[in-house]
Amino acid sequence: MSTAPELPKSIETLLNRAVGLPGPAERARLRLAGNLTQAEVAEALGVHRVQVARWETGRAEPRQPHRQAYAQLLHGLATRFPQGESDEMPR
């Protein structure tokens, strides 16, 4: 049986699962296709650059509210830069 202190964590877990994100490699591809740096993405989301790096390597997953904002950014980039259409060289 759930106790009151567990409720916020369980809700956070559900919210995190509810917002789908592409895999880590695709996250990096989309950022690069948009000619964005990790620092620019981090500043826009209000996190440290190292967090964006961790999200792009799969070492961490974003939590709310950053997850929702990151998902919106990635969706917008995916619309502009469908897979296979990027001429951007990895950097």
Short mmCIF file of N, CA and C in Angstrom, two decimals:
data_model
loop_
_atom_site.label_atom_id
_atom_site.label_comp_id
_atom_site.label_asym_id
_atom_site.label_seq_id
_atom_site.Cartn_x
_atom_site.Cartn_y
_atom_site.Cartn_z
N MET A 1 0.83 -1.18 0.00
CA MET A 1 0.00 0.00 0.00
C MET A 1 0.87 1.25 0.00
N SER A 2 0.52 2.26 -0.80
CA SER A 2 1.29 3.48 -0.92
C SER A 2 1.10 4.37 0.29
N THR A 3 2.16 5.04 0.64
CA THR A 3 2.08 6.04 1.70
C THR A 3 2.16 7.41 1.06
N ALA A 4 1.73 8.43 1.77
CA ALA A 4 1.69 9.79 1.23
C ALA A 4 3.05 10.28 0.72
N PRO A 5 4.18 10.02 1.42
CA PRO A 5 5.45 10.51 0.89
C PRO A 5 5.84 9.89 -0.45
N GLU A 6 5.35 8.70 -0.77
CA GLU A 6 5.69 8.06 -2.03
C GLU A 6 4.88 8.60 -3.21
N LEU A 7 3.77 9.22 -2.94
CA LEU A 7 2.89 9.68 -4.00
C LEU A 7 3.57 10.66 -4.96
N PRO A 8 4.23 11.71 -4.49
CA PRO A 8 4.86 12.62 -5.45
C PRO A 8 5.89 11.92 -6.33
N LYS A 9 6.68 11.01 -5.78
CA LYS A 9 7.67 10.29 -6.57
C LYS A 9 6.99 9.41 -7.61
N SER A 10 5.90 8.76 -7.23
CA SER A 10 5.20 7.90 -8.19
C SER A 10 4.57 8.73 -9.30
N ILE A 11 4.08 9.89 -8.98
CA ILE A 11 3.51 10.77 -10.00
C ILE A 11 4.61 11.26 -10.92
N GLU A 12 5.76 11.63 -10.34
CA GLU A 12 6.89 12.06 -11.16
C GLU A 12 7.33 10.95 -12.12
N THR A 13 7.35 9.73 -11.64
CA THR A 13 7.72 8.59 -12.47
C THR A 13 6.76 8.44 -13.64
N LEU A 14 5.46 8.57 -13.38
CA LEU A 14 4.47 8.47 -14.45
C LEU A 14 4.63 9.60 -15.46
N LEU A 15 4.85 10.80 -14.96
CA LEU A 15 5.03 11.94 -15.86
C LEU A 15 6.27 11.75 -16.73
N ASN A 16 7.35 11.28 -16.14
CA ASN A 16 8.57 11.06 -16.92
C ASN A 16 8.36 10.03 -18.01
N ARG A 17 7.60 9.00 -17.73
CA ARG A 17 7.32 7.98 -18.74
C ARG A 17 6.38 8.49 -19.81
N ALA A 18 5.50 9.44 -19.46
CA ALA A 18 4.47 9.92 -20.38
C ALA A 18 5.05 10.73 -21.53
N VAL A 19 6.20 11.38 -21.32
CA VAL A 19 6.79 12.21 -22.37
C VAL A 19 7.87 11.40 -23.05
N GLY A 20 7.58 10.96 -24.26
CA GLY A 20 8.54 10.16 -25.00
C GLY A 20 9.65 11.01 -25.58
N LEU A 21 10.86 10.48 -25.54
CA LEU A 21 12.02 11.16 -26.10
C LEU A 21 12.72 10.19 -27.05
N PRO A 22 13.38 10.73 -28.08
CA PRO A 22 14.18 9.85 -28.92
C PRO A 22 15.37 9.34 -28.13
N GLY A 23 16.05 8.35 -28.66
CA GLY A 23 17.23 7.81 -28.00
C GLY A 23 18.34 8.83 -27.91
N PRO A 24 19.32 8.57 -27.05
CA PRO A 24 20.42 9.52 -26.84
C PRO A 24 21.14 9.94 -28.12
N ALA A 25 21.47 9.03 -29.00
CA ALA A 25 22.19 9.39 -30.22
C ALA A 25 21.36 10.32 -31.10
N GLU A 26 20.06 10.08 -31.15
CA GLU A 26 19.18 10.94 -31.96
C GLU A 26 19.06 12.32 -31.33
N ARG A 27 19.09 12.39 -30.01
CA ARG A 27 19.06 13.70 -29.33
C ARG A 27 20.26 14.53 -29.77
N ALA A 28 21.44 13.92 -29.79
CA ALA A 28 22.65 14.62 -30.21
C ALA A 28 22.57 14.99 -31.69
N ARG A 29 22.09 14.07 -32.52
CA ARG A 29 21.98 14.34 -33.95
C ARG A 29 21.09 15.54 -34.21
N LEU A 30 19.96 15.60 -33.51
CA LEU A 30 19.02 16.70 -33.71
C LEU A 30 19.63 18.03 -33.28
N ARG A 31 20.32 18.03 -32.16
CA ARG A 31 20.96 19.26 -31.69
C ARG A 31 21.99 19.74 -32.71
N LEU A 32 22.82 18.81 -33.19
CA LEU A 32 23.83 19.18 -34.18
C LEU A 32 23.21 19.63 -35.50
N ALA A 33 22.14 18.97 -35.91
CA ALA A 33 21.46 19.37 -37.15
C ALA A 33 20.93 20.80 -37.04
N GLY A 34 20.52 21.18 -35.84
CA GLY A 34 20.04 22.54 -35.62
C GLY A 34 21.16 23.53 -35.37
N ASN A 35 22.41 23.06 -35.46
CA ASN A 35 23.58 23.89 -35.24
C ASN A 35 23.56 24.53 -33.85
N LEU A 36 23.13 23.75 -32.87
CA LEU A 36 23.06 24.22 -31.48
C LEU A 36 24.17 23.56 -30.66
N THR A 37 24.69 24.30 -29.70
CA THR A 37 25.67 23.73 -28.79
C THR A 37 24.93 23.17 -27.57
N GLN A 38 25.62 22.30 -26.85
CA GLN A 38 25.05 21.79 -25.61
C GLN A 38 24.80 22.94 -24.64
N ALA A 39 25.70 23.92 -24.64
CA ALA A 39 25.54 25.07 -23.75
C ALA A 39 24.28 25.88 -24.08
N GLU A 40 23.99 26.04 -25.36
CA GLU A 40 22.79 26.78 -25.76
C GLU A 40 21.53 26.04 -25.33
N VAL A 41 21.51 24.74 -25.53
CA VAL A 41 20.34 23.94 -25.12
C VAL A 41 20.19 24.01 -23.61
N ALA A 42 21.29 23.86 -22.90
CA ALA A 42 21.25 23.90 -21.44
C ALA A 42 20.72 25.24 -20.94
N GLU A 43 21.20 26.32 -21.50
CA GLU A 43 20.74 27.64 -21.08
C GLU A 43 19.24 27.81 -21.33
N ALA A 44 18.79 27.37 -22.48
CA ALA A 44 17.36 27.49 -22.80
C ALA A 44 16.48 26.68 -21.85
N LEU A 45 17.01 25.53 -21.39
CA LEU A 45 16.24 24.65 -20.51
C LEU A 45 16.45 24.95 -19.03
N GLY A 46 17.45 25.78 -18.72
CA GLY A 46 17.72 26.11 -17.34
C GLY A 46 18.45 25.01 -16.58
N VAL A 47 19.34 24.30 -17.28
CA VAL A 47 20.14 23.24 -16.66
C VAL A 47 21.62 23.49 -16.99
N HIS A 48 22.50 22.73 -16.39
CA HIS A 48 23.93 22.82 -16.70
C HIS A 48 24.23 22.07 -17.99
N ARG A 49 25.25 22.51 -18.70
CA ARG A 49 25.64 21.87 -19.95
C ARG A 49 25.93 20.39 -19.77
N VAL A 50 26.51 20.03 -18.65
CA VAL A 50 26.85 18.63 -18.41
C VAL A 50 25.58 17.76 -18.38
N GLN A 51 24.45 18.31 -17.97
CA GLN A 51 23.20 17.55 -17.99
C GLN A 51 22.81 17.20 -19.42
N VAL A 52 22.93 18.15 -20.31
CA VAL A 52 22.60 17.88 -21.72
C VAL A 52 23.54 16.81 -22.25
N ALA A 53 24.81 16.88 -21.90
CA ALA A 53 25.77 15.86 -22.34
C ALA A 53 25.36 14.48 -21.81
N ARG A 54 24.95 14.41 -20.58
CA ARG A 54 24.50 13.13 -20.00
C ARG A 54 23.25 12.61 -20.70
N TRP A 55 22.34 13.49 -21.04
CA TRP A 55 21.13 13.07 -21.75
C TRP A 55 21.48 12.52 -23.12
N GLU A 56 22.49 13.11 -23.77
CA GLU A 56 22.88 12.70 -25.12
C GLU A 56 23.73 11.43 -25.13
N THR A 57 24.28 11.06 -24.00
CA THR A 57 25.07 9.83 -23.93
C THR A 57 24.30 8.70 -23.27
N GLY A 58 23.12 9.00 -22.76
CA GLY A 58 22.31 7.98 -22.11
C GLY A 58 22.70 7.74 -20.66
N ARG A 59 23.56 8.56 -20.10
CA ARG A 59 23.96 8.40 -18.70
C ARG A 59 22.91 8.92 -17.74
N ALA A 60 21.96 9.73 -18.24
CA ALA A 60 20.89 10.26 -17.40
C ALA A 60 19.69 10.54 -18.29
N GLU A 61 18.54 10.67 -17.66
CA GLU A 61 17.30 11.03 -18.35
C GLU A 61 16.76 12.30 -17.70
N PRO A 62 16.25 13.22 -18.52
CA PRO A 62 15.71 14.45 -17.94
C PRO A 62 14.42 14.19 -17.16
N ARG A 63 14.24 14.96 -16.12
CA ARG A 63 13.02 14.89 -15.31
C ARG A 63 12.19 16.14 -15.55
N GLN A 64 10.94 16.07 -15.14
CA GLN A 64 10.05 17.23 -15.26
C GLN A 64 10.57 18.35 -14.37
N PRO A 65 10.40 19.59 -14.75
CA PRO A 65 9.74 20.09 -15.96
C PRO A 65 10.67 20.13 -17.18
N HIS A 66 11.94 19.84 -16.98
CA HIS A 66 12.89 19.92 -18.09
C HIS A 66 12.59 18.91 -19.18
N ARG A 67 12.07 17.76 -18.80
CA ARG A 67 11.78 16.71 -19.79
C ARG A 67 10.77 17.19 -20.82
N GLN A 68 9.72 17.83 -20.37
CA GLN A 68 8.68 18.33 -21.28
C GLN A 68 9.26 19.37 -22.24
N ALA A 69 10.03 20.31 -21.71
CA ALA A 69 10.61 21.35 -22.55
C ALA A 69 11.62 20.75 -23.54
N TYR A 70 12.43 19.81 -23.08
CA TYR A 70 13.41 19.15 -23.94
C TYR A 70 12.70 18.37 -25.05
N ALA A 71 11.62 17.70 -24.71
CA ALA A 71 10.84 16.96 -25.70
C ALA A 71 10.29 17.90 -26.77
N GLN A 72 9.83 19.07 -26.36
CA GLN A 72 9.31 20.04 -27.33
C GLN A 72 10.41 20.53 -28.26
N LEU A 73 11.58 20.80 -27.70
CA LEU A 73 12.71 21.22 -28.52
C LEU A 73 13.08 20.13 -29.52
N LEU A 74 13.21 18.91 -29.04
CA LEU A 74 13.60 17.81 -29.93
C LEU A 74 12.55 17.56 -31.00
N HIS A 75 11.28 17.66 -30.65
CA HIS A 75 10.22 17.47 -31.64
C HIS A 75 10.31 18.55 -32.73
N GLY A 76 10.53 19.78 -32.32
CA GLY A 76 10.67 20.86 -33.29
C GLY A 76 11.87 20.65 -34.21
N LEU A 77 12.98 20.21 -33.63
CA LEU A 77 14.16 19.92 -34.45
C LEU A 77 13.92 18.74 -35.38
N ALA A 78 13.22 17.72 -34.90
CA ALA A 78 12.93 16.54 -35.73
C ALA A 78 12.05 16.91 -36.91
N THR A 79 11.16 17.85 -36.72
CA THR A 79 10.30 18.31 -37.80
C THR A 79 11.12 19.02 -38.87
N ARG A 80 12.09 19.81 -38.42
CA ARG A 80 12.93 20.56 -39.36
C ARG A 80 14.03 19.71 -39.99
N PHE A 81 14.50 18.73 -39.24
CA PHE A 81 15.64 17.93 -39.68
C PHE A 81 15.33 16.44 -39.56
N PRO A 82 14.48 15.92 -40.45
CA PRO A 82 14.16 14.49 -40.40
C PRO A 82 15.43 13.66 -40.54
N GLN A 83 15.42 12.49 -39.96
CA GLN A 83 16.59 11.62 -40.00
C GLN A 83 17.00 11.34 -41.44
N GLY A 84 18.29 11.41 -41.69
CA GLY A 84 18.80 11.15 -43.03
C GLY A 84 18.90 12.39 -43.90
N GLU A 85 18.39 13.52 -43.44
CA GLU A 85 18.43 14.73 -44.26
C GLU A 85 19.40 15.76 -43.75
N SER A 86 20.16 15.46 -42.71
CA SER A 86 21.11 16.42 -42.15
C SER A 86 22.43 16.36 -42.89
N ASP A 87 22.93 17.51 -43.31
CA ASP A 87 24.25 17.61 -43.94
C ASP A 87 25.30 18.01 -42.93
N GLU A 88 24.90 18.20 -41.69
CA GLU A 88 25.81 18.63 -40.64
C GLU A 88 26.82 17.55 -40.30
N MET A 89 28.07 17.92 -40.22
CA MET A 89 29.13 17.00 -39.83
C MET A 89 29.19 16.97 -38.31
N PRO A 90 29.39 15.79 -37.72
CA PRO A 90 29.52 15.72 -36.26
C PRO A 90 30.69 16.56 -35.78
N ARG A 91 30.47 17.18 -34.62
CA ARG A 91 31.57 17.96 -34.04
C ARG A 91 31.69 17.66 -32.59
#
